[in-house]
Tab-separated table of C-alpha atoms in Angstrom:
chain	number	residue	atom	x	y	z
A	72	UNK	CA	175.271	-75.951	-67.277
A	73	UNK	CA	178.505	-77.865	-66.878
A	74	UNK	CA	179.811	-80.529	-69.156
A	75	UNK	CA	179.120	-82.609	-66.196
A	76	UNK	CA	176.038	-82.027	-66.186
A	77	UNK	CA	175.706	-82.897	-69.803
A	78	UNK	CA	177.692	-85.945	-69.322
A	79	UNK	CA	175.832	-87.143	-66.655
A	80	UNK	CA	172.595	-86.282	-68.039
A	81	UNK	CA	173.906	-88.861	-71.254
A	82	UNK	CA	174.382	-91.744	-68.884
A	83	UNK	CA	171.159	-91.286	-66.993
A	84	UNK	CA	168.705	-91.028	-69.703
A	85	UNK	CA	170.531	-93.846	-71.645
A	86	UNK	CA	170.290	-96.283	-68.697
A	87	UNK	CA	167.000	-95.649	-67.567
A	88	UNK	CA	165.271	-95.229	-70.791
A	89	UNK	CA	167.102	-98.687	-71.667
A	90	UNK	CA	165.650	-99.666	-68.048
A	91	UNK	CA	162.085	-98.608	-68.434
A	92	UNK	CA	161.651	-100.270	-71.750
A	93	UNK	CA	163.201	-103.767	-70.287
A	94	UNK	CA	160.860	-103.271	-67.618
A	95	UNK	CA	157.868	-102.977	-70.129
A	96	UNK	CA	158.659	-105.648	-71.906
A	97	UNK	CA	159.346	-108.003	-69.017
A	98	UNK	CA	156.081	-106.813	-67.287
A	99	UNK	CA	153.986	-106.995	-70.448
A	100	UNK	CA	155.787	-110.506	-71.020
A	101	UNK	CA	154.001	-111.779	-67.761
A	102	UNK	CA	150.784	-110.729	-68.033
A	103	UNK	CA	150.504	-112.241	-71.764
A	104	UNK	CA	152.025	-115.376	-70.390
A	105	UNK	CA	148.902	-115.667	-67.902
A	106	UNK	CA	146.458	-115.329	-71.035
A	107	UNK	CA	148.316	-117.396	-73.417
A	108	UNK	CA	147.929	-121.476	-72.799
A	109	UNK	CA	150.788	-123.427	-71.969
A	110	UNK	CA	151.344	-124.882	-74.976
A	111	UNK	CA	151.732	-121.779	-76.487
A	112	UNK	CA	154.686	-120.314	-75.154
A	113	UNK	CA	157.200	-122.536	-77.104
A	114	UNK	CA	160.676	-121.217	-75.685
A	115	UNK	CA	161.066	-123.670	-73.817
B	40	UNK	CA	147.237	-102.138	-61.937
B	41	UNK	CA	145.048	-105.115	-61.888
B	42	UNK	CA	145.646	-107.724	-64.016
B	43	UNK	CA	143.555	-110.343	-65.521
B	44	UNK	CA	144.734	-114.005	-63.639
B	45	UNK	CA	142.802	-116.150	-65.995
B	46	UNK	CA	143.649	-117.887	-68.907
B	47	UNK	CA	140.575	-117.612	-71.569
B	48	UNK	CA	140.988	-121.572	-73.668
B	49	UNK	CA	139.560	-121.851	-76.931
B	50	UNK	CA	135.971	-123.495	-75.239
B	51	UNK	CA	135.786	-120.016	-73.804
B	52	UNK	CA	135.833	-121.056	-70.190
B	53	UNK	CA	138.531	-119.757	-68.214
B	54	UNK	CA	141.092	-121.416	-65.903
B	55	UNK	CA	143.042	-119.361	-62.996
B	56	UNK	CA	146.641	-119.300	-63.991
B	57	UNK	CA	148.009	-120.296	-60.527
B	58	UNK	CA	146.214	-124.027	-60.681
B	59	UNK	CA	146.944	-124.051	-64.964
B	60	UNK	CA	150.730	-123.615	-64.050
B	61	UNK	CA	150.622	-126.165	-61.209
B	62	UNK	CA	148.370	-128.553	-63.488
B	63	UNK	CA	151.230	-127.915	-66.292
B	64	UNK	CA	153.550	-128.192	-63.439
B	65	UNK	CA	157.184	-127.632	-65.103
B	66	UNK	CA	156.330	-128.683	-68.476
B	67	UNK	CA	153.309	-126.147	-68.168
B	68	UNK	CA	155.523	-123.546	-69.742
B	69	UNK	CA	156.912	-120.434	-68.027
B	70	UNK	CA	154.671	-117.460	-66.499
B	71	UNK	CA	157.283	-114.797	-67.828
B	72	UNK	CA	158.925	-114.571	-71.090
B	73	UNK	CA	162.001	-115.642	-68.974
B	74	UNK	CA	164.608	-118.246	-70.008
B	75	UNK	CA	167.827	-119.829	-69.065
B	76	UNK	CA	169.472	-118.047	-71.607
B	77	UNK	CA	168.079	-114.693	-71.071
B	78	UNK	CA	168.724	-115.193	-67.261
B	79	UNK	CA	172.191	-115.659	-68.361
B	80	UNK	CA	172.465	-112.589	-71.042
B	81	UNK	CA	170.127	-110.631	-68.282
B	82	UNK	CA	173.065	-111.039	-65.500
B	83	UNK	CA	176.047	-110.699	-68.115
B	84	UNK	CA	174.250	-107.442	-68.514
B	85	UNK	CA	173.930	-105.856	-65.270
B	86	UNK	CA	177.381	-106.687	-64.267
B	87	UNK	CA	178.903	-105.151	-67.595
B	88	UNK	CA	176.867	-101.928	-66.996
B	89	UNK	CA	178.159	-101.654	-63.555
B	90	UNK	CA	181.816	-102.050	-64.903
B	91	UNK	CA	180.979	-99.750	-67.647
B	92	UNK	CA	179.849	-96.640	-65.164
B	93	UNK	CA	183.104	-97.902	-63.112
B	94	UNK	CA	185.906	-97.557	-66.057
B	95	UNK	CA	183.500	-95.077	-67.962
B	96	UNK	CA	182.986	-92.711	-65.192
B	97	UNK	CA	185.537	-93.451	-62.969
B	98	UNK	CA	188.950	-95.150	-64.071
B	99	UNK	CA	189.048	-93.882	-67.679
B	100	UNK	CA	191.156	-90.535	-67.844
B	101	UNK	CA	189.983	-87.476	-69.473
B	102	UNK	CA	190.666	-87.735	-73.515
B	103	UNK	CA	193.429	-85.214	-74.925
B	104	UNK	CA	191.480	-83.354	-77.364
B	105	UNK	CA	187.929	-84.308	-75.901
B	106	UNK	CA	188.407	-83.783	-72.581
B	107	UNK	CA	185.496	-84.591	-70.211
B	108	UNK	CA	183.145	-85.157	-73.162
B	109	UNK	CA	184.591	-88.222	-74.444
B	110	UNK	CA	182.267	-90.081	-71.927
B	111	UNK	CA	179.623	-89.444	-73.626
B	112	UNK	CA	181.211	-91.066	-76.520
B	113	UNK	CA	180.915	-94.268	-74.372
B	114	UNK	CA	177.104	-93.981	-74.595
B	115	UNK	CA	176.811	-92.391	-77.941
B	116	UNK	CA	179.246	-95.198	-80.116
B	117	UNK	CA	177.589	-98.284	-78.449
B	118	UNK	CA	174.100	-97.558	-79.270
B	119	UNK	CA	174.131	-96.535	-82.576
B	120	UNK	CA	176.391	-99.562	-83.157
B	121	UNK	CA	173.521	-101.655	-81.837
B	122	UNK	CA	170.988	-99.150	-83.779
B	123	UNK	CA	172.805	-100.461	-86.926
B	124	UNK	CA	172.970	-103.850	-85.669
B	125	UNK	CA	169.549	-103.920	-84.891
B	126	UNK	CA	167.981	-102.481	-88.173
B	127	UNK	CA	170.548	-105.056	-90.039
B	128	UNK	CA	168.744	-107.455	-88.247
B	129	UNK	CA	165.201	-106.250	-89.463
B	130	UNK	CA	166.328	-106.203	-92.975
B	131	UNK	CA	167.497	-109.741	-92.861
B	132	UNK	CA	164.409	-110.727	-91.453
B	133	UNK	CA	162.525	-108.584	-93.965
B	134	UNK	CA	164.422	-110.718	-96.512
B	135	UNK	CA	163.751	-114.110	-94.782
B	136	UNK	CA	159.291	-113.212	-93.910
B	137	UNK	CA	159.249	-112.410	-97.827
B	138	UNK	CA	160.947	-115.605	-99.559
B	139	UNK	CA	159.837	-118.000	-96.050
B	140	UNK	CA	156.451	-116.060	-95.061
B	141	UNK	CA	156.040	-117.562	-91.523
B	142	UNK	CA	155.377	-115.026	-88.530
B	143	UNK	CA	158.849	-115.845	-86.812
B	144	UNK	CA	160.695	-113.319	-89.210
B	145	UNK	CA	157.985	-111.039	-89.412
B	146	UNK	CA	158.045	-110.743	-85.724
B	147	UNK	CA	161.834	-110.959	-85.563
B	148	UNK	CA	161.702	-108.072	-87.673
B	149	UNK	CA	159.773	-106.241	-85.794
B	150	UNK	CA	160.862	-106.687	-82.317
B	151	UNK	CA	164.436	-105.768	-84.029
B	152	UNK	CA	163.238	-102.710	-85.024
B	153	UNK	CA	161.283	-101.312	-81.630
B	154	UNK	CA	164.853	-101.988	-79.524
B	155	UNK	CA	166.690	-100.408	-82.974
B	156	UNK	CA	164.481	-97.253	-82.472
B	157	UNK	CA	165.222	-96.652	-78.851
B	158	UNK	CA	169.054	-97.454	-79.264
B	159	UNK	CA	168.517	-94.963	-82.028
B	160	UNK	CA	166.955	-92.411	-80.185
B	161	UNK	CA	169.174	-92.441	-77.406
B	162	UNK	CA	172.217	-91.910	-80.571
B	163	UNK	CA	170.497	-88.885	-80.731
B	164	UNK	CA	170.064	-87.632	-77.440
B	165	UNK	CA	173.658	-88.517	-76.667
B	166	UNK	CA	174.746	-86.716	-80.390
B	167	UNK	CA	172.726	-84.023	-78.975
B	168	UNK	CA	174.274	-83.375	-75.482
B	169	UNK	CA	178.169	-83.788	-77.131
B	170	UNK	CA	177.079	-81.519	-79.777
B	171	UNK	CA	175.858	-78.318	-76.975
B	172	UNK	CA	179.190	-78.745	-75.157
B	173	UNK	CA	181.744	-79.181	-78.567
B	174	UNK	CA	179.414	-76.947	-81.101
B	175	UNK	CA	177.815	-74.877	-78.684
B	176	UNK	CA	173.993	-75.787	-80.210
B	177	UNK	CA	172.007	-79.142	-79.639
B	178	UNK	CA	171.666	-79.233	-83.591
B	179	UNK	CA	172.737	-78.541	-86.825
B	180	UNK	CA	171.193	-79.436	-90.108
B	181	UNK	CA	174.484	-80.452	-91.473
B	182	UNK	CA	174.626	-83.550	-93.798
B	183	UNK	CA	175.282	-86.126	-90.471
B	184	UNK	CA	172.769	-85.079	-88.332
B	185	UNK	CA	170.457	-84.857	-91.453
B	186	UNK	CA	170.499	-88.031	-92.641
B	187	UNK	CA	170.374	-89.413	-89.182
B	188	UNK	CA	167.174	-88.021	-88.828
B	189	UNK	CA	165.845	-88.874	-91.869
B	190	UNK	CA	166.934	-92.789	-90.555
B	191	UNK	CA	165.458	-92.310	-86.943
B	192	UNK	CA	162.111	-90.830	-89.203
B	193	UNK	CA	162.313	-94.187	-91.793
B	194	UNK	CA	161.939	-96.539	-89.023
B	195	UNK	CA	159.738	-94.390	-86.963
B	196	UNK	CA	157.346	-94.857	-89.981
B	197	UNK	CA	158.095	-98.820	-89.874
B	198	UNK	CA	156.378	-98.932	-86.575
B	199	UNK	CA	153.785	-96.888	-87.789
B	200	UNK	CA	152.919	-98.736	-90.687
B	201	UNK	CA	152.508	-102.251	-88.718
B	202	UNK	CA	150.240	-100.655	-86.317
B	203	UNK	CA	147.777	-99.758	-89.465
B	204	UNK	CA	144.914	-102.395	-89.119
B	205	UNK	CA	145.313	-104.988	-91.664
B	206	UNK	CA	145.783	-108.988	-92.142
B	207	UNK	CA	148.954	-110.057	-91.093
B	208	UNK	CA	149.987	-111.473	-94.395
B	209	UNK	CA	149.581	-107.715	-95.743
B	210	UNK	CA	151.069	-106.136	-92.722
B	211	UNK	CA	154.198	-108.042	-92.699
B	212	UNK	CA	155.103	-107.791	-96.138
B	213	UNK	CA	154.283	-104.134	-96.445
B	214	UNK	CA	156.517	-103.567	-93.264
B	215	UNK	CA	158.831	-106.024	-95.071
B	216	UNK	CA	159.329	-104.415	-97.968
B	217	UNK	CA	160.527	-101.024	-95.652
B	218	UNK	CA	162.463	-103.238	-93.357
B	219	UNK	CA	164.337	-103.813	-96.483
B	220	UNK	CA	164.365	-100.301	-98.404
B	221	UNK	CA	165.358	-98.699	-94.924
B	222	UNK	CA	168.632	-99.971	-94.868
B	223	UNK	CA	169.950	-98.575	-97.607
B	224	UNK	CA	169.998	-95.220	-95.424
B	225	UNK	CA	172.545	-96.961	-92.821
B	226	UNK	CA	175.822	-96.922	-94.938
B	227	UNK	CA	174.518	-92.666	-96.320
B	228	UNK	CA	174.159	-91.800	-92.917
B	229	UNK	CA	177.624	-93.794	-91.598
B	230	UNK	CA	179.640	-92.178	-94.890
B	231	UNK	CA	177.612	-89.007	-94.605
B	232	UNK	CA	181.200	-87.801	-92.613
B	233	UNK	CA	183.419	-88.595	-95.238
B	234	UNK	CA	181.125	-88.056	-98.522
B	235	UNK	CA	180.123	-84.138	-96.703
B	236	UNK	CA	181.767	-81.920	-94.855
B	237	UNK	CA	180.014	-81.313	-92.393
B	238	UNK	CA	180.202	-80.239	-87.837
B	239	UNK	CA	179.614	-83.880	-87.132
B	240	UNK	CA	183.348	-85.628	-86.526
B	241	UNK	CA	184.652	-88.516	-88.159
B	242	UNK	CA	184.249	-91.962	-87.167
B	243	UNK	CA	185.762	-92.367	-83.074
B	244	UNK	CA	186.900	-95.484	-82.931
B	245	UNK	CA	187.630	-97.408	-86.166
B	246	UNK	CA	188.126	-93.409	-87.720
B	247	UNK	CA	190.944	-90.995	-87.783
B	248	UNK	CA	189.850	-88.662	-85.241
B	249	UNK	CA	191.293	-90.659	-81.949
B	250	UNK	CA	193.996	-92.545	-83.634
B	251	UNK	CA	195.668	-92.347	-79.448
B	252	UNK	CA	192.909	-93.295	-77.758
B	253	UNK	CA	194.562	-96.555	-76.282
B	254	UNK	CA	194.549	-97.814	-72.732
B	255	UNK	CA	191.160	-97.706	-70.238
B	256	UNK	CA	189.601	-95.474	-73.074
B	257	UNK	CA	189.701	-98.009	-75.775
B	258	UNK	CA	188.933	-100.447	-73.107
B	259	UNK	CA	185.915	-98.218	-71.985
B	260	UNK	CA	184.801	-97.941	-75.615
B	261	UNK	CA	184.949	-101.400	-76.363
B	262	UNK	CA	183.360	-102.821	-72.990
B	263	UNK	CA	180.699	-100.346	-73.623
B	264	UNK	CA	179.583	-101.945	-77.316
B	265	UNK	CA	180.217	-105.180	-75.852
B	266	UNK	CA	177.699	-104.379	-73.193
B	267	UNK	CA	175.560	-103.162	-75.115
B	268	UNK	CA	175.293	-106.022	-78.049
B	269	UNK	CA	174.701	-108.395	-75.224
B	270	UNK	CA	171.850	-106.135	-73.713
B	271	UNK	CA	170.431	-105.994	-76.996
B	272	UNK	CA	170.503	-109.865	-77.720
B	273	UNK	CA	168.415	-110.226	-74.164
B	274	UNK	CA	165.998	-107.397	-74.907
B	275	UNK	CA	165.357	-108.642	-78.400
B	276	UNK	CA	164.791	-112.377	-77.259
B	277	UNK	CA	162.396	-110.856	-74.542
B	278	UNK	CA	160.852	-108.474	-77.015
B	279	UNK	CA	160.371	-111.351	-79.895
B	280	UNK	CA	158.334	-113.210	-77.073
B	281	UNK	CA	156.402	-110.613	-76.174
B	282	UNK	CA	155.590	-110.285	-79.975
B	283	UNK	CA	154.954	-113.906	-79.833
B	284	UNK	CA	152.678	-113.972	-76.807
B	285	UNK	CA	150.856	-110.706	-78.117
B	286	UNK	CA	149.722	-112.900	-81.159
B	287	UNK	CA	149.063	-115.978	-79.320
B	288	UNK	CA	146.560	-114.056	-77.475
B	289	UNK	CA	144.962	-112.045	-80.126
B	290	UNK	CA	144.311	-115.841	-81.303
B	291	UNK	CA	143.144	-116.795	-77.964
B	292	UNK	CA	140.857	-114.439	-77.371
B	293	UNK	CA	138.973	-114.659	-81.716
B	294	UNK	CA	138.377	-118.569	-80.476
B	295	UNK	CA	136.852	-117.585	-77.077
B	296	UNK	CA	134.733	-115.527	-78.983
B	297	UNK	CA	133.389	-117.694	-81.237
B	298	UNK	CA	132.985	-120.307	-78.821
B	299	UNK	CA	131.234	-118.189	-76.892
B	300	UNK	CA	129.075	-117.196	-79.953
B	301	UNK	CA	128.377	-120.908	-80.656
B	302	UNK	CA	127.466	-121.571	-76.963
B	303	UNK	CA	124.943	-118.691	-76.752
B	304	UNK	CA	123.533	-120.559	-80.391
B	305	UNK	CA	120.403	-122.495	-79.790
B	306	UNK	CA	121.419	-126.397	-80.067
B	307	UNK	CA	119.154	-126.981	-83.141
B	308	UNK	CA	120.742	-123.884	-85.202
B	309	UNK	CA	122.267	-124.051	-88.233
B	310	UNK	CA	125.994	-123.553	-88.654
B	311	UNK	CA	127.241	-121.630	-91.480
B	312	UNK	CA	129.605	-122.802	-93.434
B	313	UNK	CA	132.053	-119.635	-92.630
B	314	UNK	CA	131.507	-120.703	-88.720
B	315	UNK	CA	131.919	-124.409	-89.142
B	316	UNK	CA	135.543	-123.659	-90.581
B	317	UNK	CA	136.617	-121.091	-88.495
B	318	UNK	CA	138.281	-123.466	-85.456
């Protein structure tokens, strides 16, 4: 395999691992937010 | 996936959480874990990765003694500074849940710790890839890599530990007290270079073994752990809510149950005294 390849493979699995994750969290954070009352989410 | 559109209230009815937001209306709170600031960090983000793959990949020339490979080095220095960062973080929250002992820190500490992990893991990866092309092997049990993995392995058990079943009073200061002892393997591992010898090469950017990287790599290296400190400050504010919500719930769902327990409880039956406190 190249050292492209190697390279590229770095970039790819560090963005998308970074993406999947911040897509589980954001997903996850909107489906608690529909069981949790309003008062409960206090970021605001 | 189907999700559950109703929000369970202590009384243990349950009220569809289109018409509870609208009832709320803006002061109902948000549906998402979503914030001003996090919109902010979240768009900061995207357009520093995109600039990142553009001077990274693109505009940043090939490095004198590392050639190609030093873009790698753009991934690899970046998240195990925000590995570092992150697990500092969980200590200091460690520190704070033990002399304060209110979930915030506990949580903090926690949600710290996942995103520290993954940074972590991706160190790895990245070490790993660099490593087949410089060293010709993925690995080496050489004293770097070693005590990296004996890091990655500390926290891994971190994680572990809070997902035993127990109160949260014993959970978070059990996982406090390794939040805190775990650190101590950040500055072995980070002087593990310069105490050993070793394959691993010194530090890249604030070592000796670059001193001429200048220009659009030092640019690249630095927009890249700028990038990623501010992806990590969004992920962990999402992540701590998430935490948050993920308790709130748990909460939500023990009063439902007793309410429902009550409500099934013929009207002349006696409370216990156990039940009558537990609301």
């Amino acid at each position: 395999m190249s050292d492209e390849a190697y390279i590229a493979i770095a970039w790819i699995a560090t963005f998308s691992s970074v993406g999947l994750y911040s897509l589980w969290v954001v997903l996850r954070g909107r489906k608690l937010s529909r069981m949790v009352p309003p008062d409960e989410r206090r970021w605001l | 996936m189907t999700v559950d559109n109703t929000i369970p209230t202590p009384t243990g009815s349950a009220t569809p959480s289109g018409s509870a937001a609208s009832a709320g209306g803006g002061a109902g709170g948000p549906m998402s874990t979503s914030s001003t600031a996090t919109r902010v960090l979240g768009t900061i983000s995207l357009v520093g990765i995109a600039a990142l793959v553009l001077f990274g990949l693109v505009l940043s020339p090939p490095d004198a003694k590392l050639g190609e490979t030093v873009r790698i080095l753009y991934m690899h220095v970046p998240t195990v500074s925000t590995a570092y960062l992150a697990f500092v973080i969980t200590a200091v929250a460690s520190v704070m849940y033990l002399w304060k002992r209110t979930e915030f820190w506990d949580l903090l500490a926690a949600s710290s710790a996942e995103i520290g992990v993954l940074f972590f893991a991706l160190t790895i990866l990245n070490g790993m890839l660099w490593g087949k092309i410089t060293w010709g092997v993925f690995w080496r049990w050489e004293p770097r890599l070693t005590t990296t993995a004996v890091l990655m392995l500390t926290y891994i058990g971190y994680l572990a530990v809070r997902q035993i079943p127990n109160d949260t009073r014993t959970r978070g200061t059990v996982s406090a007290v390794i939040g805190i002892m775990a650190i101590i393997n950040i500055p072995i591992t980070h002087k593990a270079v310069d105490w050993w010898r070793g394959l691993h090469q010194e530090r890249t950017i604030f070592g000796t073994v670059n001193p001429e990287m200048r220009g659009l790599q030092l640019f690249s290296a630095y927009l890249g752990l700028t990038v990623f400190m501010v992806l990590f400050a969004w992920l962990l504010i999402h992540r701590f809510r998430v935490a948050w919500l993920t308790e709130r719930a748990a909460d939500v769902g023990v009063d439902a149950a007793i309410a429902e327990r009550r409500a099934e409880r013929p009207s002349g039956a006696v409370t216990t005294p156990a039940e009558g406190g537990a609301s």
